[in-house]
Amino acid sequence: MDTIESRIDSQSDEYKANYEAMEKLVEQLKAELDKARNERSEKARARNTELGKLTVQQRLDLVLDPNTPWLEIAPLAAWGMYDKRIHSAGSRAGIGLIQGREVLVHANDPMIKGGTIYPLGVKKTQRCQTIAMENRLPLVMLVDSGGAFLPLQSEIFPDADDGGRIFYNQAWMSKMDIPQITAVMGLCTAGAAYIPAMSDHVVHVNRTGAIFLGGPPLVKAATGEEVTAEQLGGAMVHCQQSGVSDYFAEDDAHACQIVRDIVAVLPRRPKAEIPMRQPEDPLYPPQEIWGIVPRKLVTPYDVREVIARLVDGSRFLEFKALYGPTLVCGWAYLHGHLVGILGNNGVLFSDSSLKATHFIQLCDRQGIPLVFLQNISGYIIGREYERAGITKDGHKMVNAVATATVPKFTVIVGSSFGAGNYGMCGRAYSPRFLWMWPNAQIGVMGGEQAAEVLVSVKNEQLIREGAGPMPPQLVEAIKKPIVETALKEGNAYYSTANLWDDGILDPAKTRDVLGLAISASLCAPIEPRRQGHGTFRM
Ligand code: COA
């Protein structure tokens, strides 16, 4: 593999201006993450202490191996939504090490509206389950939740991908041999009672933990019976009488210890094997990405400069370097793992689409994970290209991405527009993980283009009706809201709030995050594609 030779001048005005712009975006990101982790009302804090409970952070610290990496999932889910304080959609989740083993941990935050579940909370729990299933990770749930956030119950309960799906997934995970451990650290009311009930192992904290299908107020209303939460579904009831829970814990800390003990005795499967080397830092510091990424999305730059700051030794074996130059493909080691990388260097043409198809097939057959660096305004359009069959060449790439069974990882490093999003493994193409950089934008097309399309449709309609083309003021009045909405709803924060991604990343941290994610993905077997036809040279 050759070392990528960087052409970046870190003393140039352009580099410095880019660096400053990205620094601001990363500072904003850090501030938002800090708020999500720490902004809680005094009332909620006092209540948590009064009940003798630990905070979510303290629980995570006790359950995870000390001083080990934590790959947080969707820390800014529900950002700016509801009352703007349902941070992280009401729970913390991530992949960490317990007893040296990669485990997905999901913990409700009782200091956010009693840990109740909002619609985005349902989506986040299901996203965690998908990650656990795809990567075969044991799932630990630290439950402390008032159940459905009742004012929004119609958005949480009835549909196929609403709350009930969580328990359906639990049943399938059990069938798939994915261990599920629940620690009952607060209420598990009504439907939420099924979280421990559907788990393989249930740890129950005395006094604060309770499981019941109907809470004390409902029991009183329905039957007149007066009963406390502890009498109804406390640890003694369920560990001694009903058998719903398996392990009695004195307090939160004890429960965390028991969870660790359970993980220690889970059967261990060997990780999938891919070609590995001793990890090595890139030759060029990842921090320099801040100065490389242009301030405007439309400004082109060479994605090899980013690859050089992500991969071991900045070494890269480029595939078809002279063919289809708007897509860079090649092999590199990342934190010691061999991966196939695809990065955009412009619009996708027929040749770049065919090159991608060929490359993806090779990686899929060889069992090599794929990393997509997505910065794409779309596939080329126009008469010449339609005649040359861009749609069928794009189809081959989309088909190869969709059906590749090796682990796929996507980082949206700039634009993510149109079918380019599909071909470069957008969310709908099931990458194991997908992240956005804070400068990234996503949408069917850019706001300006969308506005132009709508103006032209309206004009044609008016001309057809004999009313002539629109006056310039009307054109502006149509364009402005479309451009504004596209900017707002295509923004990385809007994306992450809606869980279209697994988080916004500081570009300088991308290498480490990818390393952790690739390692976690190897907990699931990789079966290189052997059936059907061979690789088609495109
Ligand atoms: N839906 C909407 N809001 C709820 C809620 C629910 N299911 N459960 C609690 N809340 C809100 C409370 O109104 C309160 O809001 P506020 O901070 O704006 O005043 C906040 O969550 C905290 O509740 P509080 O009762 O003050 O805290 P707590 O720590 O003493 O108790 C619970 C938390 C969850 C144990 C308790 O609120 C409770 O039992 N909730 C009802 C649980 C239930 O029956 N759910 C059925 C849904 S399936």
Coordinates of C-alpha atoms and ligand atoms in Angstrom, one line a residue:
M1 CA 0.0 0.0 0.0
D2 CA 1.3 3.5 -0.9
T3 CA 1.3 6.3 1.6
I4 CA -1.1 9.1 0.5
E5 CA 0.8 12.2 -0.2
S6 CA -1.0 15.1 1.3
R7 CA -1.1 18.4 -0.7
I8 CA -2.6 20.4 2.2
D9 CA -0.8 23.7 3.2
S10 CA -1.7 24.1 6.8
Q11 CA -0.3 27.7 6.6
S12 CA -2.7 28.8 3.9
D13 CA -5.5 31.3 4.6
E14 CA -8.0 28.8 3.2
Y15 CA -6.9 26.1 5.6
K16 CA -7.0 28.5 8.6
A17 CA -10.5 29.8 7.7
N18 CA -11.8 26.2 7.3
Y19 CA -10.2 25.2 10.6
E20 CA -11.8 28.1 12.5
A21 CA -15.2 27.4 11.0
M22 CA -15.0 23.7 11.9
E23 CA -13.7 24.5 15.4
K24 CA -16.9 26.6 16.0
L25 CA -19.1 23.8 14.8
V26 CA -17.3 21.3 17.1
E27 CA -17.5 23.7 20.1
Q28 CA -21.2 24.0 19.5
L29 CA -21.4 20.2 19.4
K30 CA -19.6 19.8 22.6
A31 CA -21.9 22.3 24.3
E32 CA -25.0 20.5 23.1
L33 CA -23.6 17.1 24.3
D34 CA -22.8 18.6 27.7
K35 CA -26.3 20.0 28.0
A36 CA -27.8 16.7 27.0
R37 CA -25.7 14.9 29.7
N38 CA -26.1 17.4 32.5
E39 CA -29.0 19.8 32.2
R40 CA -31.5 18.5 34.7
S41 CA -33.9 20.4 37.0
E42 CA -33.0 20.9 40.6
K43 CA -36.3 19.3 41.5
A44 CA -35.5 16.1 39.5
R45 CA -32.1 15.9 41.0
A46 CA -33.4 16.3 44.6
R47 CA -36.1 13.7 44.0
N48 CA -33.5 11.2 42.6
T49 CA -31.3 11.7 45.7
E50 CA -34.3 11.5 48.1
L51 CA -35.3 8.1 46.6
G52 CA -31.7 6.8 47.1
K53 CA -31.0 6.3 43.4
L54 CA -27.8 6.9 41.5
T55 CA -27.7 9.1 38.4
V56 CA -27.6 7.5 35.0
Q57 CA -23.9 8.4 34.7
Q58 CA -23.1 6.8 38.0
R59 CA -25.0 3.7 37.0
L60 CA -23.1 3.5 33.7
D61 CA -19.8 4.1 35.5
L62 CA -20.5 1.1 37.8
V63 CA -21.7 -1.3 35.2
L64 CA -19.0 -0.6 32.6
D65 CA -15.3 -1.6 33.0
P66 CA -13.5 1.5 34.3
N67 CA -11.5 3.7 31.9
T68 CA -12.6 1.9 28.8
P69 CA -14.0 3.4 25.6
W70 CA -17.7 4.2 25.3
L71 CA -19.3 4.5 21.9
E72 CA -22.5 6.5 22.6
I73 CA -25.5 6.0 20.4
A74 CA -27.8 8.9 19.5
P75 CA -26.8 11.3 22.4
L76 CA -28.7 14.1 20.7
A77 CA -31.9 12.2 19.8
A78 CA -34.9 14.4 20.2
W79 CA -32.7 17.5 20.2
G80 CA -34.8 20.7 20.2
M81 CA -38.1 18.6 20.2
Y82 CA -41.0 18.4 22.7
D83 CA -40.2 20.9 25.4
K84 CA -36.5 21.0 24.3
R85 CA -35.4 19.2 27.4
I86 CA -36.1 15.6 26.6
H87 CA -32.3 15.2 26.2
S88 CA -31.1 12.1 24.3
A89 CA -34.8 11.1 24.0
G90 CA -34.8 10.4 27.7
S91 CA -32.1 7.7 27.8
R92 CA -28.3 7.1 27.5
A93 CA -27.2 4.3 25.3
G94 CA -24.0 3.0 23.9
I95 CA -21.5 0.2 23.4
G96 CA -19.0 -0.3 26.2
L97 CA -17.0 -3.1 27.8
I98 CA -18.3 -5.2 30.6
Q99 CA -15.9 -7.8 31.8
G100 CA -13.8 -7.1 28.7
R101 CA -16.7 -7.9 26.4
E102 CA -18.6 -5.5 24.0
V103 CA -22.1 -5.0 25.3
L104 CA -24.8 -2.5 24.4
V105 CA -26.2 -0.7 27.4
H106 CA -29.5 1.3 27.4
A107 CA -30.4 3.3 30.5
N108 CA -33.5 5.4 31.1
D109 CA -32.9 8.7 32.7
P110 CA -35.4 9.1 35.6
M111 CA -34.4 12.8 35.9
I112 CA -36.1 13.5 32.5
K113 CA -39.8 13.5 33.1
G114 CA -39.7 10.4 35.3
G115 CA -37.9 8.5 32.6
T116 CA -41.1 8.4 30.5
I117 CA -41.0 7.2 26.9
Y118 CA -41.5 9.7 24.2
P119 CA -42.0 8.7 20.5
L120 CA -38.3 9.3 19.8
G121 CA -37.6 7.2 23.0
V122 CA -39.4 4.3 21.4
K123 CA -37.4 4.8 18.2
K124 CA -34.1 5.0 20.1
T125 CA -34.8 1.7 22.0
Q126 CA -35.6 0.0 18.8
R127 CA -32.4 1.4 17.2
C128 CA -30.4 -0.1 20.1
Q129 CA -32.2 -3.4 19.5
T130 CA -31.3 -3.3 15.8
I131 CA -27.7 -2.6 16.6
A132 CA -27.7 -5.5 19.2
M133 CA -29.2 -7.9 16.7
E134 CA -27.1 -6.9 13.7
N135 CA -23.8 -7.0 15.7
R136 CA -24.9 -9.8 18.1
L137 CA -24.2 -7.8 21.1
P138 CA -25.6 -8.7 24.5
L139 CA -28.1 -6.0 25.6
V140 CA -28.1 -4.6 29.2
M141 CA -31.1 -2.4 30.1
L142 CA -31.1 -0.3 33.2
V143 CA -34.8 0.4 33.5
D144 CA -36.2 3.3 35.4
S145 CA -39.2 4.7 33.6
G146 CA -42.8 5.9 34.1
G147 CA -43.7 4.1 30.9
A148 CA -45.4 5.9 28.0
F149 CA -45.4 9.7 28.1
L150 CA -49.2 9.7 28.2
P151 CA -49.9 13.0 26.5
L152 CA -48.3 11.5 23.3
Q153 CA -49.7 8.0 23.7
S154 CA -51.2 7.9 20.2
E155 CA -47.7 8.4 18.7
I156 CA -46.2 5.6 20.9
F157 CA -48.6 2.8 21.1
P158 CA -50.7 1.6 18.2
D159 CA -48.6 1.2 15.1
A160 CA -46.3 -1.6 13.8
D161 CA -43.1 0.2 14.8
D162 CA -44.4 1.7 18.0
G163 CA -43.9 0.5 21.6
G164 CA -45.2 -3.1 21.1
R165 CA -42.4 -3.7 18.6
I166 CA -39.9 -3.4 21.4
F167 CA -41.2 -6.6 23.1
Y168 CA -41.6 -8.3 19.8
N169 CA -38.0 -7.6 19.1
Q170 CA -37.1 -8.9 22.6
A171 CA -38.7 -12.3 21.7
W172 CA -36.7 -12.5 18.5
M173 CA -33.5 -11.5 20.2
S174 CA -34.0 -14.3 22.7
K175 CA -34.6 -16.7 19.8
M176 CA -31.4 -15.4 18.2
D177 CA -29.4 -16.1 21.3
I178 CA -28.7 -12.5 22.0
P179 CA -28.5 -12.3 25.8
Q180 CA -30.8 -9.6 27.4
I181 CA -30.2 -8.5 31.0
T182 CA -32.5 -6.1 32.7
A183 CA -31.9 -4.3 35.9
V184 CA -35.1 -2.9 37.4
M185 CA -34.0 0.3 39.0
G186 CA -37.3 2.2 39.0
L187 CA -40.7 1.5 37.7
C188 CA -41.6 -0.9 34.9
T189 CA -45.3 -0.1 34.5
A190 CA -47.9 -1.6 32.2
G191 CA -46.3 -2.4 28.8
A192 CA -42.8 -1.6 30.3
A193 CA -43.3 -4.6 32.6
Y194 CA -42.6 -6.7 29.6
I195 CA -39.0 -5.3 29.3
P196 CA -37.9 -7.4 32.3
A197 CA -40.5 -10.1 31.6
M198 CA -39.1 -10.7 28.1
S199 CA -35.4 -10.6 29.2
D200 CA -33.2 -13.6 30.0
H201 CA -32.0 -12.2 33.3
V202 CA -33.7 -9.8 35.7
V203 CA -32.0 -8.0 38.5
H204 CA -34.4 -6.2 40.9
V205 CA -33.4 -3.3 43.2
N206 CA -35.1 -3.4 46.6
R207 CA -37.4 -0.5 47.5
T208 CA -36.9 1.6 44.3
G209 CA -37.6 -1.1 41.6
A210 CA -41.1 -2.3 40.9
I211 CA -42.8 -4.2 38.1
F212 CA -46.6 -4.3 37.6
L213 CA -49.1 -4.3 34.8
G214 CA -51.2 -1.6 36.5
G215 CA -49.7 0.8 39.1
P216 CA -51.3 1.6 42.5
P217 CA -53.5 4.5 41.2
L218 CA -54.9 2.3 38.5
V219 CA -55.5 -0.6 40.9
K220 CA -57.3 1.7 43.2
A221 CA -59.5 3.1 40.4
A222 CA -60.2 -0.4 39.0
T223 CA -60.7 -2.5 42.1
G224 CA -60.7 -0.1 45.1
E225 CA -57.6 -2.0 46.5
E226 CA -55.1 0.3 48.2
V227 CA -51.6 -0.9 47.8
T228 CA -48.1 0.6 47.6
A229 CA -45.8 0.2 44.6
E230 CA -43.5 -2.0 46.7
Q231 CA -46.3 -4.3 47.9
L232 CA -47.6 -4.5 44.4
G233 CA -44.4 -5.3 42.5
G234 CA -41.3 -4.7 44.6
A235 CA -38.2 -6.8 44.7
M236 CA -39.4 -9.1 47.5
V237 CA -42.7 -9.8 45.6
H238 CA -41.0 -10.7 42.4
C239 CA -37.8 -12.4 43.7
Q240 CA -39.6 -14.4 46.4
Q241 CA -43.2 -14.9 45.3
S242 CA -43.9 -14.4 41.6
G243 CA -40.5 -15.4 40.2
V244 CA -40.6 -12.6 37.7
S245 CA -37.2 -11.4 38.9
D246 CA -34.1 -13.6 39.3
Y247 CA -31.6 -11.6 41.4
F248 CA -32.3 -9.4 44.5
A249 CA -30.2 -6.3 44.7
E250 CA -29.9 -4.1 47.8
D251 CA -29.4 -0.9 45.8
D252 CA -28.3 0.4 42.4
A253 CA -24.6 -0.3 43.0
H254 CA -25.3 -3.9 44.0
A255 CA -27.5 -4.3 40.9
C256 CA -24.7 -3.1 38.7
Q257 CA -22.3 -5.6 40.2
I258 CA -24.8 -8.4 39.6
V259 CA -25.2 -7.3 36.0
R260 CA -21.4 -7.5 35.6
D261 CA -21.4 -11.0 37.2
I262 CA -24.1 -12.2 34.8
V263 CA -22.1 -10.9 31.8
A264 CA -19.1 -12.8 33.1
V265 CA -20.9 -16.1 32.8
L266 CA -22.5 -15.5 29.4
P267 CA -21.2 -17.9 26.7
R268 CA -18.5 -16.2 24.6
R269 CA -18.4 -16.7 20.9
P270 CA -15.2 -16.0 18.9
K271 CA -15.3 -12.7 17.0
A272 CA -15.4 -12.7 13.2
E273 CA -12.0 -12.8 11.6
I274 CA -10.9 -10.2 9.1
P275 CA -7.3 -9.4 8.0
M276 CA -5.7 -7.5 10.9
R277 CA -2.4 -5.7 11.4
Q278 CA -0.8 -4.0 14.4
P279 CA -2.7 -0.6 14.6
E280 CA -0.7 2.4 13.7
D281 CA -1.5 6.2 13.8
P282 CA -2.1 8.0 10.5
L283 CA 0.9 9.8 9.2
Y284 CA -1.1 13.0 9.2
P285 CA -3.0 14.1 12.3
P286 CA -6.8 13.6 12.2
Q287 CA -7.2 17.1 13.7
E288 CA -6.1 18.5 10.3
I289 CA -9.4 17.4 8.8
W290 CA -10.8 20.6 10.4
G291 CA -8.7 22.7 8.0
I292 CA -9.4 20.4 5.0
V293 CA -13.2 20.4 4.9
P294 CA -14.3 23.6 3.0
R295 CA -16.7 26.0 4.6
K296 CA -19.2 25.6 1.8
L297 CA -20.5 22.2 0.8
V298 CA -20.3 23.0 -2.9
T299 CA -16.6 23.6 -2.7
P300 CA -14.8 20.5 -4.1
Y301 CA -11.9 18.9 -2.2
D302 CA -10.0 15.6 -2.5
V303 CA -11.4 13.0 -0.2
R304 CA -8.0 11.3 -0.2
E305 CA -6.9 14.1 2.2
V306 CA -9.6 12.8 4.7
I307 CA -8.7 9.2 4.1
A308 CA -5.1 10.0 4.8
R309 CA -6.2 11.2 8.3
L310 CA -8.4 8.2 9.1
V311 CA -6.3 5.2 8.2
D312 CA -3.3 3.5 9.7
G313 CA 0.0 5.0 8.4
S314 CA -2.1 7.0 5.9
R315 CA -1.5 4.0 3.6
F316 CA -4.1 3.2 0.9
L317 CA -4.3 0.7 -1.9
E318 CA -6.4 2.6 -4.5
F319 CA -8.6 0.5 -6.7
K320 CA -9.0 1.7 -10.4
A321 CA -7.3 5.0 -9.5
L322 CA -7.5 6.3 -13.1
Y323 CA -11.1 5.1 -13.8
G324 CA -14.3 6.8 -12.6
P325 CA -12.3 9.5 -10.8
T326 CA -15.4 11.0 -9.0
L327 CA -15.4 8.1 -6.6
V328 CA -12.3 7.0 -4.7
C329 CA -12.2 3.4 -3.7
G330 CA -9.5 1.4 -2.1
W331 CA -8.2 -0.7 0.8
A332 CA -6.6 0.4 4.0
Y333 CA -6.2 -0.7 7.6
L334 CA -8.1 1.3 10.2
H335 CA -7.1 0.7 13.9
G336 CA -5.7 -2.5 12.6
H337 CA -8.8 -3.8 10.6
L338 CA -8.7 -4.2 6.9
V339 CA -11.6 -2.2 5.3
G340 CA -12.7 -1.1 1.9
I341 CA -13.3 2.6 1.7
L342 CA -15.5 4.5 -0.8
G343 CA -15.3 8.3 -0.8
N344 CA -16.9 10.8 -3.1
N345 CA -14.8 13.2 -5.2
G346 CA -17.7 14.7 -7.1
V347 CA -21.0 13.7 -8.8
L348 CA -21.5 10.0 -9.5
F349 CA -21.2 9.2 -13.2
S350 CA -21.7 5.8 -15.0
D351 CA -18.0 4.9 -14.7
S352 CA -17.8 5.8 -11.0
S353 CA -21.0 3.8 -10.3
L354 CA -19.6 0.8 -12.1
K355 CA -16.3 1.1 -10.3
A356 CA -18.3 1.2 -6.9
T357 CA -20.3 -1.9 -7.9
H358 CA -17.1 -3.8 -8.8
F359 CA -15.4 -2.8 -5.6
I360 CA -18.3 -3.5 -3.3
Q361 CA -18.7 -7.0 -4.9
L362 CA -15.0 -7.7 -4.2
C363 CA -15.2 -6.6 -0.6
D364 CA -18.4 -8.6 -0.1
R365 CA -16.9 -11.8 -1.5
Q366 CA -13.7 -11.3 0.5
G367 CA -15.5 -10.5 3.8
I368 CA -14.0 -7.1 4.2
P369 CA -16.1 -4.4 5.9
L370 CA -17.0 -1.3 3.9
V371 CA -16.6 2.3 5.0
F372 CA -18.6 5.0 3.0
L373 CA -17.4 8.6 3.2
Q374 CA -20.5 10.3 1.8
N375 CA -20.3 13.7 0.2
I376 CA -22.6 13.5 -2.7
S377 CA -24.9 15.8 -4.6
G378 CA -26.3 12.9 -6.6
Y379 CA -25.9 11.0 -9.8
I380 CA -25.2 13.0 -13.0
I381 CA -28.3 14.2 -14.9
G382 CA -29.0 15.3 -18.4
R383 CA -29.8 13.9 -21.9
E384 CA -26.3 12.6 -22.7
Y385 CA -26.1 10.7 -19.4
E386 CA -29.6 9.3 -19.6
R387 CA -28.9 8.0 -23.1
A388 CA -25.7 6.4 -21.8
G389 CA -27.7 4.6 -19.1
I390 CA -26.8 6.4 -15.9
T391 CA -30.0 5.1 -14.3
K392 CA -29.1 1.4 -14.9
D393 CA -25.4 2.0 -13.9
G394 CA -26.6 3.7 -10.7
H395 CA -29.0 0.8 -10.2
K396 CA -26.1 -1.6 -10.2
M397 CA -24.3 0.4 -7.4
V398 CA -27.5 0.7 -5.3
N399 CA -28.2 -3.0 -5.7
A400 CA -24.6 -3.9 -4.7
V401 CA -24.8 -1.7 -1.6
A402 CA -28.2 -2.9 -0.6
T403 CA -27.3 -6.6 -0.8
A404 CA -23.7 -6.5 0.5
T405 CA -23.7 -8.6 3.7
V406 CA -20.4 -7.4 5.1
P407 CA -20.6 -4.8 7.9
K408 CA -21.1 -1.3 6.4
F409 CA -20.3 2.0 8.1
T410 CA -21.3 5.4 6.7
V411 CA -20.1 8.8 7.6
I412 CA -21.8 11.7 6.0
V413 CA -18.9 14.2 5.7
G414 CA -20.7 16.8 3.5
S415 CA -23.7 16.6 1.3
S416 CA -26.1 13.7 1.2
F417 CA -28.6 14.4 -1.6
G418 CA -30.9 12.4 -3.8
A419 CA -30.1 8.9 -4.9
G420 CA -26.5 9.5 -4.0
N421 CA -27.6 8.9 -0.4
Y422 CA -28.8 5.5 -1.4
G423 CA -25.7 4.5 -3.5
M424 CA -23.4 5.7 -0.8
C425 CA -25.2 3.6 1.9
G426 CA -27.6 6.0 3.5
R427 CA -29.7 4.9 6.5
A428 CA -32.1 2.9 4.4
Y429 CA -29.3 0.6 3.2
S430 CA -28.6 -0.7 6.6
P431 CA -25.1 0.4 7.4
R432 CA -24.3 -1.0 10.9
F433 CA -23.8 2.6 12.0
L434 CA -24.2 6.0 10.4
W435 CA -22.9 9.3 11.6
M436 CA -23.0 12.9 10.4
W437 CA -20.3 15.5 10.6
P438 CA -21.6 18.8 12.0
N439 CA -21.2 20.6 8.6
A440 CA -23.3 17.9 6.8
Q441 CA -26.6 18.4 5.0
I442 CA -29.1 15.8 4.0
G443 CA -32.2 15.9 1.7
V444 CA -33.8 14.8 -1.6
M445 CA -32.0 17.8 -3.1
G446 CA -30.5 21.1 -2.0
G447 CA -33.0 23.9 -1.0
E448 CA -32.1 26.0 -4.1
Q449 CA -32.6 23.2 -6.5
A450 CA -35.9 22.2 -4.8
A451 CA -37.1 25.8 -5.0
E452 CA -36.1 26.0 -8.7
V453 CA -38.1 22.8 -9.4
L454 CA -41.2 24.1 -7.7
V455 CA -41.0 27.5 -9.4
S456 CA -40.7 25.9 -12.8
V457 CA -43.6 23.5 -12.1
K458 CA -45.8 26.5 -11.0
N459 CA -44.7 28.6 -14.1
E460 CA -45.6 25.8 -16.5
Q461 CA -49.0 25.4 -14.8
L462 CA -49.6 29.2 -15.1
I463 CA -48.5 29.3 -18.7
R464 CA -50.8 26.4 -19.5
E465 CA -53.7 28.3 -17.9
G466 CA -52.8 31.4 -19.9
A467 CA -51.7 33.4 -16.9
G468 CA -48.1 33.8 -18.0
P469 CA -44.9 33.3 -16.0
M470 CA -44.8 34.4 -12.4
P471 CA -43.5 37.9 -11.5
P472 CA -40.1 38.0 -9.7
Q473 CA -41.7 38.8 -6.3
L474 CA -43.8 35.7 -6.5
V475 CA -40.9 33.6 -7.5
E476 CA -39.0 34.9 -4.4
A477 CA -42.0 34.3 -2.2
I478 CA -42.2 30.7 -3.3
K479 CA -38.4 30.1 -3.1
K480 CA -37.7 31.6 0.3
P481 CA -39.6 29.2 2.6
I482 CA -38.5 26.1 0.6
V483 CA -34.8 27.1 0.9
E484 CA -35.2 27.9 4.6
T485 CA -37.0 24.6 5.4
A486 CA -34.4 22.6 3.4
L487 CA -31.6 24.2 5.4
K488 CA -33.3 23.6 8.7
E489 CA -34.5 20.1 8.0
G490 CA -31.3 19.1 6.2
N491 CA -29.1 20.1 9.1
A492 CA -27.1 17.6 11.0
Y493 CA -29.0 18.5 14.3
Y494 CA -32.3 17.9 12.7
S495 CA -31.1 14.6 11.4
T496 CA -29.7 13.4 14.7
A497 CA -32.8 14.6 16.6
N498 CA -34.9 12.4 14.4
L499 CA -32.5 9.5 14.7
W500 CA -31.7 9.4 11.0
D501 CA -28.1 8.8 12.2
D502 CA -26.4 7.5 15.3
G503 CA -24.8 10.8 16.3
I504 CA -22.9 13.8 15.1
L505 CA -19.1 13.4 15.2
D506 CA -16.2 15.7 15.7
P507 CA -14.4 14.9 12.4
A508 CA -11.2 14.5 14.3
K509 CA -12.8 11.7 16.3
T510 CA -14.1 9.8 13.3
R511 CA -11.1 7.4 13.1
D512 CA -11.5 6.3 16.7
V513 CA -15.3 6.0 16.5
L514 CA -15.0 3.9 13.3
G515 CA -12.4 1.7 15.0
L516 CA -14.8 1.0 18.0
A517 CA -17.7 0.3 15.6
I518 CA -15.8 -2.0 13.4
S519 CA -14.6 -3.9 16.4
A520 CA -18.1 -4.2 17.8
S521 CA -19.4 -5.4 14.4
L522 CA -17.0 -8.4 14.5
C523 CA -19.1 -9.8 17.3
A524 CA -21.4 -11.0 14.5
P525 CA -20.1 -13.6 12.1
I526 CA -19.1 -12.4 8.6
E527 CA -20.0 -14.8 5.9
P528 CA -18.3 -13.8 2.6
R529 CA -20.7 -14.1 -0.3
R530 CA -20.1 -17.4 -2.0
Q531 CA -23.5 -18.2 -3.6
G532 CA -24.7 -17.3 -7.0
H533 CA -22.5 -15.7 -9.7
G534 CA -18.9 -14.5 -9.4
T535 CA -17.8 -10.9 -9.3
F536 CA -18.8 -9.0 -12.5
R537 CA -16.0 -6.8 -13.9
M538 CA -17.9 -3.5 -14.5
Ligands
COA1 N1 -46.7 10.5 31.4 C1 -46.5 11.8 31.4 N2 -45.8 12.4 32.4 C2 -45.4 11.7 33.4 C3 -45.7 10.3 33.5 C4 -46.4 9.7 32.4 N3 -46.6 8.4 32.4 N4 -45.2 9.8 34.6 C5 -44.5 10.8 35.2 N5 -44.7 12.0 34.5 C6 -44.1 13.3 34.8 C7 -44.7 14.0 36.0 O1 -45.9 14.6 35.7 C8 -43.6 14.9 36.4 O2 -43.6 16.0 35.5 P1 -43.0 17.4 36.0 O3 -41.6 17.3 36.3 O4 -43.3 18.3 34.8 O5 -43.8 17.8 37.2 C9 -42.3 14.1 36.1 O6 -42.7 13.1 35.1 C10 -41.7 13.4 37.3 O7 -42.8 12.7 38.0 P2 -42.8 12.6 39.6 O8 -44.0 11.8 39.9 O9 -42.7 14.0 40.1 O10 -41.5 11.9 39.9 P3 -41.2 10.6 40.8 O11 -39.7 10.3 40.7 O12 -41.7 10.8 42.2 O13 -42.0 9.4 40.1 C11 -42.8 8.0 38.4 C12 -41.7 9.0 38.8 C13 -42.5 7.6 37.0 C14 -42.5 6.7 39.3 C15 -44.2 8.4 38.7 O14 -44.4 9.7 38.2 C16 -45.3 7.6 38.2 O15 -45.7 6.6 38.8 N6 -45.8 7.8 36.9 C17 -46.9 7.2 36.3 C18 -46.5 5.8 35.8 C19 -47.6 5.1 35.1 O16 -48.6 4.7 35.6 N7 -47.4 5.0 33.8 C20 -48.3 4.3 32.9 C21 -47.9 4.5 31.5 S1 -47.9 3.0 30.6

